[in-house]
Amino acid sequence: MKRIAESTVRRLSLYLSFLEGIERQGLKTISSDELARLGGTTSAQVRKDLSLFGSFGKRGLGYAVPELSKQLREILGLGKQWRVCIIGAGKIGAALARYRGFAERGFIVTAIYDIDEAKIGKRFESLTVRPISELEKDAAKHEYDIAVVATPAESTPAVVKQAVRAGIKAILNFAPVQISVPSDVTVRTVNMAMELEGLSFALSNRAD
Amino acid sequence: MKRIAESTVRRLSLYLSFLEGIERQGLKTISSDELARLGGTTSAQVRKDLSLFGSFGKRGLGYAVPELSKQLREILGLGKQWRVCIIGAGKIGAALARYRGFAERGFIVTAIYDIDEAKIGKRFESLTVRPISELEKDAAKHEYDIAVVATPAESTPAVVKQAVRAGIKAILNFAPVQISVPSDVTVRTVNMAMELEGLSFALSNRAD
DNA sequence: ATTACTTTGTGAATTACTTCACAAGCATCC
DNA sequence: GGATGCTTGTGAAGTAATTCACAAAGTAAT
């Protein structure tokens, strides 16, 4: 299958969230045009995005909501259960350990790690903070799919290296640094400073 | 000046963060090639990004680190102080109210709002939660530049409408929904579910 | 002052992404 | 069952973003 752009995947996520809302309202079908309006895009874009994976619509009618919803979940690999570990038990890590949204979407948080002696043994919900040195050994047993990295800038490169060595193929990065990984590992970075700077840029360059 | 792509702005942010690190290490100059390596891009990309705003380098030498750093801060509109209000005093809103990173970068958090009677009057750091109904009146006095929206999905559209009516031109959206605003308002959305789904997609479609 | 070497800045070429536009399919009505 | 109306799926066209490739400008060494 040919390469799918990240922007496409983001839109698929978005469509799915709309479909779930619409499904709850009990509507049975939806057109590419309505989906486009919800997502701030064009109907052609919606159809092209979906057509990369198959033809799910009926001409003249649109898309059956539960059907398309199911297909998108399938495409996005939801439905599978992914095993997640959190690395870094600071403020963000702790907040994530308490976050309900993971389990709701089939992401099972299995462990939380830190380097800091003082934090090891602390409990967050049902998880006890473990030393990062155990990561690789644990991974051999537990087969983590995703590492959520929430460490300070300095320790991040080393932590990422360990995660990669442990065979983890997807990283959600909250550390305020760029991370480098082999090409078979996927990274998504969430960086407050970068988002704020983007807004600052937009504000500074309005109307010229 | 011509339209700058969001991807370009993201890279500028990234370059700036590298330069700040390099400045601390005391290095005086850097080449587009080194910046590219740090940022996981190409030297041509770096040069093109910068050339959109001027010519900051010296042929044969590279870029003077403090100089380029200063220019990027200028381009990104840092240095100005931006006035920020947080809307939504739930978990995320509360965490953001305590977050030090805003002030460090010149973003002054001035107020936090909520609809919920029970939350109004609560204190986070130096801020007291105010009723959202006061937003517009406050904005007339305080001239907010940025609203950070951290509300549940249902209440978000109404809240965003109020923020727009209050004259706010930039929104950082943590609510798990798409928000629609007039074209002179800039929005950046941070959505955990969407990031996780992106990783799930990548994991599901490896090696084909 | 000439030569050798480095690295920028930028048009041109390429690649990626989006939008257009329309034939084909399906439902409904008369 | 033919005509009408609607909406998909998709090549082709159009934009946008990235990479190539090289002249121009600088440094350093002799």
JSON list of N, CA and C in Angstrom, two decimals, chain A residues 9-10 13-14 38-39 75-78 80 82 96 99 102 105 107 146 169 172 174 178 184 186 188 190 192 194-198 200-206, chain B residues 9-10 13-14 18 38-39 75-77 80 82 96 99 102 105 107 146 169 174 178 184 186 188 190 192 194-198 200-206:
[
{"chain": "A", "resi": 9, "resn": "VAL", "atom": "N", "xyz": [-3.95, 11.12, 7.84]},
{"chain": "A", "resi": 9, "resn": "VAL", "atom": "CA", "xyz": [-4.27, 10.36, 9.05]},
{"chain": "A", "resi": 9, "resn": "VAL", "atom": "C", "xyz": [-4.96, 11.25, 10.08]},
{"chain": "A", "resi": 10, "resn": "ARG", "atom": "N", "xyz": [-4.48, 12.48, 10.21]},
{"chain": "A", "resi": 10, "resn": "ARG", "atom": "CA", "xyz": [-5.12, 13.42, 11.13]},
{"chain": "A", "resi": 10, "resn": "ARG", "atom": "C", "xyz": [-6.58, 13.64, 10.74]},
{"chain": "A", "resi": 13, "resn": "SER", "atom": "N", "xyz": [-8.79, 10.67, 11.68]},
{"chain": "A", "resi": 13, "resn": "SER", "atom": "CA", "xyz": [-9.11, 10.75, 13.11]},
{"chain": "A", "resi": 13, "resn": "SER", "atom": "C", "xyz": [-10.27, 11.70, 13.35]},
{"chain": "A", "resi": 14, "resn": "LEU", "atom": "N", "xyz": [-10.17, 12.83, 12.67]},
{"chain": "A", "resi": 14, "resn": "LEU", "atom": "CA", "xyz": [-11.18, 13.86, 12.83]},
{"chain": "A", "resi": 14, "resn": "LEU", "atom": "C", "xyz": [-12.54, 13.35, 12.34]},
{"chain": "A", "resi": 38, "resn": "LEU", "atom": "N", "xyz": [-18.02, 19.84, 8.59]},
{"chain": "A", "resi": 38, "resn": "LEU", "atom": "CA", "xyz": [-17.62, 19.65, 9.99]},
{"chain": "A", "resi": 38, "resn": "LEU", "atom": "C", "xyz": [-16.12, 19.78, 10.18]},
{"chain": "A", "resi": 39, "resn": "GLY", "atom": "N", "xyz": [-15.37, 19.26, 9.21]},
{"chain": "A", "resi": 39, "resn": "GLY", "atom": "CA", "xyz": [-13.92, 19.21, 9.38]},
{"chain": "A", "resi": 39, "resn": "GLY", "atom": "C", "xyz": [-13.19, 20.41, 8.81]},
{"chain": "A", "resi": 75, "resn": "ILE", "atom": "N", "xyz": [-9.09, 0.97, 9.99]},
{"chain": "A", "resi": 75, "resn": "ILE", "atom": "CA", "xyz": [-7.97, 1.60, 9.30]},
{"chain": "A", "resi": 75, "resn": "ILE", "atom": "C", "xyz": [-6.98, 2.17, 10.31]},
{"chain": "A", "resi": 76, "resn": "LEU", "atom": "N", "xyz": [-7.50, 2.81, 11.34]},
{"chain": "A", "resi": 76, "resn": "LEU", "atom": "CA", "xyz": [-6.64, 3.46, 12.34]},
{"chain": "A", "resi": 76, "resn": "LEU", "atom": "C", "xyz": [-6.07, 2.45, 13.33]},
{"chain": "A", "resi": 77, "resn": "GLY", "atom": "N", "xyz": [-6.47, 1.21, 13.22]},
{"chain": "A", "resi": 77, "resn": "GLY", "atom": "CA", "xyz": [-5.90, 0.20, 14.10]},
{"chain": "A", "resi": 77, "resn": "GLY", "atom": "C", "xyz": [-6.45, 0.28, 15.51]},
{"chain": "A", "resi": 78, "resn": "LEU", "atom": "N", "xyz": [-7.61, 0.93, 15.67]},
{"chain": "A", "resi": 78, "resn": "LEU", "atom": "CA", "xyz": [-8.26, 0.90, 16.98]},
{"chain": "A", "resi": 78, "resn": "LEU", "atom": "C", "xyz": [-8.96, -0.46, 17.00]},
{"chain": "A", "resi": 80, "resn": "LYS", "atom": "N", "xyz": [-7.70, -3.08, 18.00]},
{"chain": "A", "resi": 80, "resn": "LYS", "atom": "CA", "xyz": [-6.56, -3.75, 18.64]},
{"chain": "A", "resi": 80, "resn": "LYS", "atom": "C", "xyz": [-6.33, -3.09, 20.00]},
{"chain": "A", "resi": 82, "resn": "TRP", "atom": "N", "xyz": [-3.39, -1.71, 22.36]},
{"chain": "A", "resi": 82, "resn": "TRP", "atom": "CA", "xyz": [-1.98, -1.36, 22.34]},
{"chain": "A", "resi": 82, "resn": "TRP", "atom": "C", "xyz": [-1.46, -1.23, 23.76]},
{"chain": "A", "resi": 96, "resn": "LEU", "atom": "N", "xyz": [-0.57, 11.92, 33.12]},
{"chain": "A", "resi": 96, "resn": "LEU", "atom": "CA", "xyz": [-0.92, 10.93, 32.11]},
{"chain": "A", "resi": 96, "resn": "LEU", "atom": "C", "xyz": [-1.28, 9.60, 32.73]},
{"chain": "A", "resi": 99, "resn": "TYR", "atom": "N", "xyz": [-4.78, 9.70, 33.58]},
{"chain": "A", "resi": 99, "resn": "TYR", "atom": "CA", "xyz": [-5.66, 10.06, 32.48]},
{"chain": "A", "resi": 99, "resn": "TYR", "atom": "C", "xyz": [-6.49, 8.87, 32.02]},
{"chain": "A", "resi": 102, "resn": "PHE", "atom": "N", "xyz": [-6.77, 7.04, 27.80]},
{"chain": "A", "resi": 102, "resn": "PHE", "atom": "CA", "xyz": [-6.03, 5.92, 27.20]},
{"chain": "A", "resi": 102, "resn": "PHE", "atom": "C", "xyz": [-6.91, 4.68, 27.10]},
{"chain": "A", "resi": 105, "resn": "ARG", "atom": "N", "xyz": [-9.80, 4.26, 24.67]},
{"chain": "A", "resi": 105, "resn": "ARG", "atom": "CA", "xyz": [-9.52, 4.07, 23.26]},
{"chain": "A", "resi": 105, "resn": "ARG", "atom": "C", "xyz": [-8.70, 2.80, 22.99]},
{"chain": "A", "resi": 107, "resn": "PHE", "atom": "N", "xyz": [-5.91, 1.85, 24.65]},
{"chain": "A", "resi": 107, "resn": "PHE", "atom": "CA", "xyz": [-4.49, 1.95, 24.97]},
{"chain": "A", "resi": 107, "resn": "PHE", "atom": "C", "xyz": [-4.32, 1.59, 26.45]},
{"chain": "A", "resi": 146, "resn": "ILE", "atom": "N", "xyz": [3.86, 1.18, 22.58]},
{"chain": "A", "resi": 146, "resn": "ILE", "atom": "CA", "xyz": [4.02, 2.63, 22.58]},
{"chain": "A", "resi": 146, "resn": "ILE", "atom": "C", "xyz": [4.69, 3.08, 23.88]},
{"chain": "A", "resi": 169, "resn": "LYS", "atom": "N", "xyz": [8.12, 0.64, 18.97]},
{"chain": "A", "resi": 169, "resn": "LYS", "atom": "CA", "xyz": [8.05, 1.16, 17.59]},
{"chain": "A", "resi": 169, "resn": "LYS", "atom": "C", "xyz": [7.24, 2.44, 17.44]},
{"chain": "A", "resi": 172, "resn": "LEU", "atom": "N", "xyz": [5.19, 8.68, 21.81]},
{"chain": "A", "resi": 172, "resn": "LEU", "atom": "CA", "xyz": [4.48, 9.95, 21.95]},
{"chain": "A", "resi": 172, "resn": "LEU", "atom": "C", "xyz": [5.34, 10.82, 22.85]},
{"chain": "A", "resi": 174, "resn": "PHE", "atom": "N", "xyz": [6.43, 14.09, 24.85]},
{"chain": "A", "resi": 174, "resn": "PHE", "atom": "CA", "xyz": [6.06, 15.34, 25.50]},
{"chain": "A", "resi": 174, "resn": "PHE", "atom": "C", "xyz": [7.28, 16.13, 25.95]},
{"chain": "A", "resi": 178, "resn": "GLN", "atom": "N", "xyz": [13.59, 17.70, 20.21]},
{"chain": "A", "resi": 178, "resn": "GLN", "atom": "CA", "xyz": [13.49, 16.86, 19.03]},
{"chain": "A", "resi": 178, "resn": "GLN", "atom": "C", "xyz": [14.08, 15.51, 19.38]},
{"chain": "A", "resi": 184, "resn": "ASP", "atom": "N", "xyz": [12.16, 3.04, 11.36]},
{"chain": "A", "resi": 184, "resn": "ASP", "atom": "CA", "xyz": [11.00, 2.16, 11.58]},
{"chain": "A", "resi": 184, "resn": "ASP", "atom": "C", "xyz": [10.26, 2.50, 12.88]},
{"chain": "A", "resi": 186, "resn": "THR", "atom": "N", "xyz": [7.99, 5.34, 14.83]},
{"chain": "A", "resi": 186, "resn": "THR", "atom": "CA", "xyz": [7.18, 6.53, 14.57]},
{"chain": "A", "resi": 186, "resn": "THR", "atom": "C", "xyz": [7.13, 7.41, 15.80]},
{"chain": "A", "resi": 188, "resn": "ARG", "atom": "N", "xyz": [5.42, 11.03, 17.47]},
{"chain": "A", "resi": 188, "resn": "ARG", "atom": "CA", "xyz": [4.58, 12.22, 17.44]},
{"chain": "A", "resi": 188, "resn": "ARG", "atom": "C", "xyz": [4.98, 13.08, 18.62]},
{"chain": "A", "resi": 190, "resn": "VAL", "atom": "N", "xyz": [4.38, 16.39, 21.09]},
{"chain": "A", "resi": 190, "resn": "VAL", "atom": "CA", "xyz": [3.45, 17.41, 21.59]},
{"chain": "A", "resi": 190, "resn": "VAL", "atom": "C", "xyz": [4.27, 18.39, 22.41]},
{"chain": "A", "resi": 192, "resn": "MET", "atom": "N", "xyz": [4.22, 22.23, 23.91]},
{"chain": "A", "resi": 192, "resn": "MET", "atom": "CA", "xyz": [3.53, 23.47, 24.26]},
{"chain": "A", "resi": 192, "resn": "MET", "atom": "C", "xyz": [4.23, 24.70, 23.72]},
{"chain": "A", "resi": 194, "resn": "MET", "atom": "N", "xyz": [6.21, 25.11, 21.32]},
{"chain": "A", "resi": 194, "resn": "MET", "atom": "CA", "xyz": [6.12, 25.24, 19.87]},
{"chain": "A", "resi": 194, "resn": "MET", "atom": "C", "xyz": [4.74, 25.73, 19.44]},
{"chain": "A", "resi": 195, "resn": "GLU", "atom": "N", "xyz": [3.72, 25.26, 20.11]},
{"chain": "A", "resi": 195, "resn": "GLU", "atom": "CA", "xyz": [2.36, 25.70, 19.77]},
{"chain": "A", "resi": 195, "resn": "GLU", "atom": "C", "xyz": [2.19, 27.18, 20.10]},
{"chain": "A", "resi": 196, "resn": "LEU", "atom": "N", "xyz": [2.68, 27.56, 21.27]},
{"chain": "A", "resi": 196, "resn": "LEU", "atom": "CA", "xyz": [2.57, 28.97, 21.66]},
{"chain": "A", "resi": 196, "resn": "LEU", "atom": "C", "xyz": [3.34, 29.86, 20.70]},
{"chain": "A", "resi": 197, "resn": "GLU", "atom": "N", "xyz": [4.51, 29.41, 20.29]},
{"chain": "A", "resi": 197, "resn": "GLU", "atom": "CA", "xyz": [5.29, 30.20, 19.35]},
{"chain": "A", "resi": 197, "resn": "GLU", "atom": "C", "xyz": [4.58, 30.34, 18.02]},
{"chain": "A", "resi": 198, "resn": "GLY", "atom": "N", "xyz": [3.89, 29.29, 17.61]},
{"chain": "A", "resi": 198, "resn": "GLY", "atom": "CA", "xyz": [3.10, 29.36, 16.39]},
{"chain": "A", "resi": 198, "resn": "GLY", "atom": "C", "xyz": [2.02, 30.43, 16.49]},
{"chain": "A", "resi": 200, "resn": "SER", "atom": "N", "xyz": [2.10, 33.02, 18.55]},
{"chain": "A", "resi": 200, "resn": "SER", "atom": "CA", "xyz": [2.82, 34.28, 18.63]},
{"chain": "A", "resi": 200, "resn": "SER", "atom": "C", "xyz": [3.19, 34.78, 17.23]},
{"chain": "A", "resi": 201, "resn": "PHE", "atom": "N", "xyz": [3.66, 33.86, 16.41]},
{"chain": "A", "resi": 201, "resn": "PHE", "atom": "CA", "xyz": [4.00, 34.22, 15.02]},
{"chain": "A", "resi": 201, "resn": "PHE", "atom": "C", "xyz": [2.77, 34.74, 14.29]},
{"chain": "A", "resi": 202, "resn": "ALA", "atom": "N", "xyz": [1.67, 34.02, 14.43]},
{"chain": "A", "resi": 202, "resn": "ALA", "atom": "CA", "xyz": [0.44, 34.42, 13.74]},
{"chain": "A", "resi": 202, "resn": "ALA", "atom": "C", "xyz": [-0.01, 35.81, 14.20]},
{"chain": "A", "resi": 203, "resn": "LEU", "atom": "N", "xyz": [0.04, 36.04, 15.51]},
{"chain": "A", "resi": 203, "resn": "LEU", "atom": "CA", "xyz": [-0.37, 37.34, 16.03]},
{"chain": "A", "resi": 203, "resn": "LEU", "atom": "C", "xyz": [0.54, 38.46, 15.52]},
{"chain": "A", "resi": 204, "resn": "SER", "atom": "N", "xyz": [1.83, 38.17, 15.44]},
{"chain": "A", "resi": 204, "resn": "SER", "atom": "CA", "xyz": [2.80, 39.18, 15.02]},
{"chain": "A", "resi": 204, "resn": "SER", "atom": "C", "xyz": [2.69, 39.52, 13.54]},
{"chain": "A", "resi": 205, "resn": "ASN", "atom": "N", "xyz": [2.15, 38.61, 12.76]},
{"chain": "A", "resi": 205, "resn": "ASN", "atom": "CA", "xyz": [2.15, 38.79, 11.31]},
{"chain": "A", "resi": 205, "resn": "ASN", "atom": "C", "xyz": [0.76, 38.94, 10.73]},
{"chain": "A", "resi": 206, "resn": "ARG", "atom": "N", "xyz": [-0.19, 39.36, 11.58]},
{"chain": "A", "resi": 206, "resn": "ARG", "atom": "CA", "xyz": [-1.55, 39.54, 11.08]},
{"chain": "A", "resi": 206, "resn": "ARG", "atom": "C", "xyz": [-1.62, 40.70, 10.09]},
{"chain": "B", "resi": 9, "resn": "VAL", "atom": "N", "xyz": [6.79, 27.43, 10.13]},
{"chain": "B", "resi": 9, "resn": "VAL", "atom": "CA", "xyz": [6.82, 28.06, 11.46]},
{"chain": "B", "resi": 9, "resn": "VAL", "atom": "C", "xyz": [7.25, 27.04, 12.51]},
{"chain": "B", "resi": 10, "resn": "ARG", "atom": "N", "xyz": [6.74, 25.82, 12.40]},
{"chain": "B", "resi": 10, "resn": "ARG", "atom": "CA", "xyz": [7.15, 24.76, 13.34]},
{"chain": "B", "resi": 10, "resn": "ARG", "atom": "C", "xyz": [8.66, 24.57, 13.28]},
{"chain": "B", "resi": 13, "resn": "SER", "atom": "N", "xyz": [10.58, 27.37, 15.03]},
{"chain": "B", "resi": 13, "resn": "SER", "atom": "CA", "xyz": [10.56, 27.13, 16.48]},
{"chain": "B", "resi": 13, "resn": "SER", "atom": "C", "xyz": [11.63, 26.13, 16.89]},
{"chain": "B", "resi": 14, "resn": "LEU", "atom": "N", "xyz": [11.71, 25.09, 16.09]},
{"chain": "B", "resi": 14, "resn": "LEU", "atom": "CA", "xyz": [12.66, 24.03, 16.36]},
{"chain": "B", "resi": 14, "resn": "LEU", "atom": "C", "xyz": [14.09, 24.56, 16.27]},
{"chain": "B", "resi": 18, "resn": "PHE", "atom": "N", "xyz": [17.15, 24.75, 19.18]},
{"chain": "B", "resi": 18, "resn": "PHE", "atom": "CA", "xyz": [18.53, 24.25, 19.02]},
{"chain": "B", "resi": 18, "resn": "PHE", "atom": "C", "xyz": [19.52, 25.36, 19.30]},
{"chain": "B", "resi": 38, "resn": "LEU", "atom": "N", "xyz": [20.32, 18.38, 13.24]},
{"chain": "B", "resi": 38, "resn": "LEU", "atom": "CA", "xyz": [19.61, 18.43, 14.53]},
{"chain": "B", "resi": 38, "resn": "LEU", "atom": "C", "xyz": [18.10, 18.31, 14.35]},
{"chain": "B", "resi": 39, "resn": "GLY", "atom": "N", "xyz": [17.61, 18.95, 13.29]},
{"chain": "B", "resi": 39, "resn": "GLY", "atom": "CA", "xyz": [16.16, 19.01, 13.11]},
{"chain": "B", "resi": 39, "resn": "GLY", "atom": "C", "xyz": [15.59, 17.91, 12.25]},
{"chain": "B", "resi": 75, "resn": "ILE", "atom": "N", "xyz": [11.22, 37.18, 14.56]},
{"chain": "B", "resi": 75, "resn": "ILE", "atom": "CA", "xyz": [10.28, 36.65, 13.56]},
{"chain": "B", "resi": 75, "resn": "ILE", "atom": "C", "xyz": [9.08, 35.99, 14.24]},
{"chain": "B", "resi": 76, "resn": "LEU", "atom": "N", "xyz": [9.35, 35.24, 15.29]},
{"chain": "B", "resi": 76, "resn": "LEU", "atom": "CA", "xyz": [8.28, 34.50, 15.97]},
{"chain": "B", "resi": 76, "resn": "LEU", "atom": "C", "xyz": [7.47, 35.40, 16.91]},
{"chain": "B", "resi": 77, "resn": "GLY", "atom": "N", "xyz": [7.89, 36.64, 17.03]},
{"chain": "B", "resi": 77, "resn": "GLY", "atom": "CA", "xyz": [7.11, 37.56, 17.87]},
{"chain": "B", "resi": 77, "resn": "GLY", "atom": "C", "xyz": [7.31, 37.29, 19.35]},
{"chain": "B", "resi": 80, "resn": "LYS", "atom": "N", "xyz": [7.88, 40.31, 22.47]},
{"chain": "B", "resi": 80, "resn": "LYS", "atom": "CA", "xyz": [6.61, 40.92, 22.88]},
{"chain": "B", "resi": 80, "resn": "LYS", "atom": "C", "xyz": [6.07, 40.12, 24.06]},
{"chain": "B", "resi": 82, "resn": "TRP", "atom": "N", "xyz": [2.66, 38.53, 25.48]},
{"chain": "B", "resi": 82, "resn": "TRP", "atom": "CA", "xyz": [1.30, 38.21, 25.07]},
{"chain": "B", "resi": 82, "resn": "TRP", "atom": "C", "xyz": [0.45, 37.93, 26.30]},
{"chain": "B", "resi": 96, "resn": "LEU", "atom": "N", "xyz": [-2.49, 23.79, 33.59]},
{"chain": "B", "resi": 96, "resn": "LEU", "atom": "CA", "xyz": [-1.92, 24.88, 32.80]},
{"chain": "B", "resi": 96, "resn": "LEU", "atom": "C", "xyz": [-1.74, 26.14, 33.65]},
{"chain": "B", "resi": 99, "resn": "TYR", "atom": "N", "xyz": [1.44, 25.88, 35.29]},
{"chain": "B", "resi": 99, "resn": "TYR", "atom": "CA", "xyz": [2.57, 25.63, 34.40]},
{"chain": "B", "resi": 99, "resn": "TYR", "atom": "C", "xyz": [3.46, 26.87, 34.31]},
{"chain": "B", "resi": 102, "resn": "PHE", "atom": "N", "xyz": [4.74, 29.16, 30.54]},
{"chain": "B", "resi": 102, "resn": "PHE", "atom": "CA", "xyz": [4.15, 30.34, 29.91]},
{"chain": "B", "resi": 102, "resn": "PHE", "atom": "C", "xyz": [5.00, 31.58, 30.15]},
{"chain": "B", "resi": 105, "resn": "ARG", "atom": "N", "xyz": [8.40, 32.24, 28.56]},
{"chain": "B", "resi": 105, "resn": "ARG", "atom": "CA", "xyz": [8.46, 32.59, 27.14]},
{"chain": "B", "resi": 105, "resn": "ARG", "atom": "C", "xyz": [7.72, 33.89, 26.83]},
{"chain": "B", "resi": 107, "resn": "PHE", "atom": "N", "xyz": [4.59, 34.70, 27.89]},
{"chain": "B", "resi": 107, "resn": "PHE", "atom": "CA", "xyz": [3.15, 34.58, 27.83]},
{"chain": "B", "resi": 107, "resn": "PHE", "atom": "C", "xyz": [2.60, 34.78, 29.25]},
{"chain": "B", "resi": 146, "resn": "ILE", "atom": "N", "xyz": [-4.42, 35.76, 23.62]},
{"chain": "B", "resi": 146, "resn": "ILE", "atom": "CA", "xyz": [-4.56, 34.32, 23.41]},
{"chain": "B", "resi": 146, "resn": "ILE", "atom": "C", "xyz": [-5.52, 33.73, 24.44]},
{"chain": "B", "resi": 169, "resn": "LYS", "atom": "N", "xyz": [-7.68, 36.76, 19.16]},
{"chain": "B", "resi": 169, "resn": "LYS", "atom": "CA", "xyz": [-7.28, 36.42, 17.80]},
{"chain": "B", "resi": 169, "resn": "LYS", "atom": "C", "xyz": [-6.45, 35.15, 17.71]},
{"chain": "B", "resi": 174, "resn": "PHE", "atom": "N", "xyz": [-7.29, 22.71, 23.67]},
{"chain": "B", "resi": 174, "resn": "PHE", "atom": "CA", "xyz": [-7.09, 21.38, 24.24]},
{"chain": "B", "resi": 174, "resn": "PHE", "atom": "C", "xyz": [-8.37, 20.56, 24.28]},
{"chain": "B", "resi": 178, "resn": "GLN", "atom": "N", "xyz": [-13.11, 19.77, 17.05]},
{"chain": "B", "resi": 178, "resn": "GLN", "atom": "CA", "xyz": [-12.72, 20.73, 16.03]},
{"chain": "B", "resi": 178, "resn": "GLN", "atom": "C", "xyz": [-13.41, 22.05, 16.37]},
{"chain": "B", "resi": 184, "resn": "ASP", "atom": "N", "xyz": [-9.74, 35.35, 10.60]},
{"chain": "B", "resi": 184, "resn": "ASP", "atom": "CA", "xyz": [-8.69, 36.19, 11.18]},
{"chain": "B", "resi": 184, "resn": "ASP", "atom": "C", "xyz": [-8.28, 35.69, 12.57]},
{"chain": "B", "resi": 186, "resn": "THR", "atom": "N", "xyz": [-6.51, 32.58, 14.67]},
{"chain": "B", "resi": 186, "resn": "THR", "atom": "CA", "xyz": [-5.65, 31.42, 14.47]},
{"chain": "B", "resi": 186, "resn": "THR", "atom": "C", "xyz": [-5.89, 30.40, 15.57]},
{"chain": "B", "resi": 188, "resn": "ARG", "atom": "N", "xyz": [-4.58, 26.59, 17.17]},
{"chain": "B", "resi": 188, "resn": "ARG", "atom": "CA", "xyz": [-3.75, 25.39, 17.20]},
{"chain": "B", "resi": 188, "resn": "ARG", "atom": "C", "xyz": [-4.42, 24.41, 18.15]},
{"chain": "B", "resi": 190, "resn": "VAL", "atom": "N", "xyz": [-4.37, 20.81, 20.28]},
{"chain": "B", "resi": 190, "resn": "VAL", "atom": "CA", "xyz": [-3.58, 19.74, 20.86]},
{"chain": "B", "resi": 190, "resn": "VAL", "atom": "C", "xyz": [-4.55, 18.68, 21.33]},
{"chain": "B", "resi": 192, "resn": "MET", "atom": "N", "xyz": [-4.79, 14.70, 22.36]},
{"chain": "B", "resi": 192, "resn": "MET", "atom": "CA", "xyz": [-4.18, 13.42, 22.71]},
{"chain": "B", "resi": 192, "resn": "MET", "atom": "C", "xyz": [-4.74, 12.26, 21.88]},
{"chain": "B", "resi": 194, "resn": "MET", "atom": "N", "xyz": [-6.09, 12.16, 19.04]},
{"chain": "B", "resi": 194, "resn": "MET", "atom": "CA", "xyz": [-5.65, 12.19, 17.66]},
{"chain": "B", "resi": 194, "resn": "MET", "atom": "C", "xyz": [-4.21, 11.73, 17.51]},
{"chain": "B", "resi": 195, "resn": "GLU", "atom": "N", "xyz": [-3.37, 12.11, 18.45]},
{"chain": "B", "resi": 195, "resn": "GLU", "atom": "CA", "xyz": [-1.97, 11.69, 18.40]},
{"chain": "B", "resi": 195, "resn": "GLU", "atom": "C", "xyz": [-1.84, 10.19, 18.59]},
{"chain": "B", "resi": 196, "resn": "LEU", "atom": "N", "xyz": [-2.59, 9.68, 19.55]},
{"chain": "B", "resi": 196, "resn": "LEU", "atom": "CA", "xyz": [-2.56, 8.24, 19.79]},
{"chain": "B", "resi": 196, "resn": "LEU", "atom": "C", "xyz": [-3.06, 7.47, 18.57]},
{"chain": "B", "resi": 197, "resn": "GLU", "atom": "N", "xyz": [-4.10, 7.98, 17.96]},
{"chain": "B", "resi": 197, "resn": "GLU", "atom": "CA", "xyz": [-4.63, 7.30, 16.77]},
{"chain": "B", "resi": 197, "resn": "GLU", "atom": "C", "xyz": [-3.61, 7.32, 15.64]},
{"chain": "B", "resi": 198, "resn": "GLY", "atom": "N", "xyz": [-2.85, 8.40, 15.54]},
{"chain": "B", "resi": 198, "resn": "GLY", "atom": "CA", "xyz": [-1.79, 8.47, 14.54]},
{"chain": "B", "resi": 198, "resn": "GLY", "atom": "C", "xyz": [-0.75, 7.38, 14.77]},
{"chain": "B", "resi": 200, "resn": "SER", "atom": "N", "xyz": [-1.28, 4.58, 16.45]},
{"chain": "B", "resi": 200, "resn": "SER", "atom": "CA", "xyz": [-1.98, 3.32, 16.22]},
{"chain": "B", "resi": 200, "resn": "SER", "atom": "C", "xyz": [-1.99, 2.99, 14.73]},
{"chain": "B", "resi": 201, "resn": "PHE", "atom": "N", "xyz": [-2.29, 3.99, 13.92]},
{"chain": "B", "resi": 201, "resn": "PHE", "atom": "CA", "xyz": [-2.27, 3.80, 12.47]},
{"chain": "B", "resi": 201, "resn": "PHE", "atom": "C", "xyz": [-0.90, 3.35, 12.00]},
{"chain": "B", "resi": 202, "resn": "ALA", "atom": "N", "xyz": [0.12, 4.04, 12.48]},
{"chain": "B", "resi": 202, "resn": "ALA", "atom": "CA", "xyz": [1.49, 3.71, 12.05]},
{"chain": "B", "resi": 202, "resn": "ALA", "atom": "C", "xyz": [1.84, 2.28, 12.45]},
{"chain": "B", "resi": 203, "resn": "LEU", "atom": "N", "xyz": [1.48, 1.89, 13.67]},
{"chain": "B", "resi": 203, "resn": "LEU", "atom": "CA", "xyz": [1.79, 0.54, 14.13]},
{"chain": "B", "resi": 203, "resn": "LEU", "atom": "C", "xyz": [1.04, -0.50, 13.29]},
{"chain": "B", "resi": 204, "resn": "SER", "atom": "N", "xyz": [-0.19, -0.20, 12.94]},
{"chain": "B", "resi": 204, "resn": "SER", "atom": "CA", "xyz": [-1.01, -1.14, 12.18]},
{"chain": "B", "resi": 204, "resn": "SER", "atom": "C", "xyz": [-0.55, -1.31, 10.74]},
{"chain": "B", "resi": 205, "resn": "ASN", "atom": "N", "xyz": [0.15, -0.30, 10.24]},
{"chain": "B", "resi": 205, "resn": "ASN", "atom": "CA", "xyz": [0.50, -0.33, 8.81]},
{"chain": "B", "resi": 205, "resn": "ASN", "atom": "C", "xyz": [2.00, -0.42, 8.57]},
{"chain": "B", "resi": 206, "resn": "ARG", "atom": "N", "xyz": [2.72, -0.95, 9.54]},
{"chain": "B", "resi": 206, "resn": "ARG", "atom": "CA", "xyz": [4.16, -1.10, 9.40]},
{"chain": "B", "resi": 206, "resn": "ARG", "atom": "C", "xyz": [4.49, -2.12, 8.31]}
]
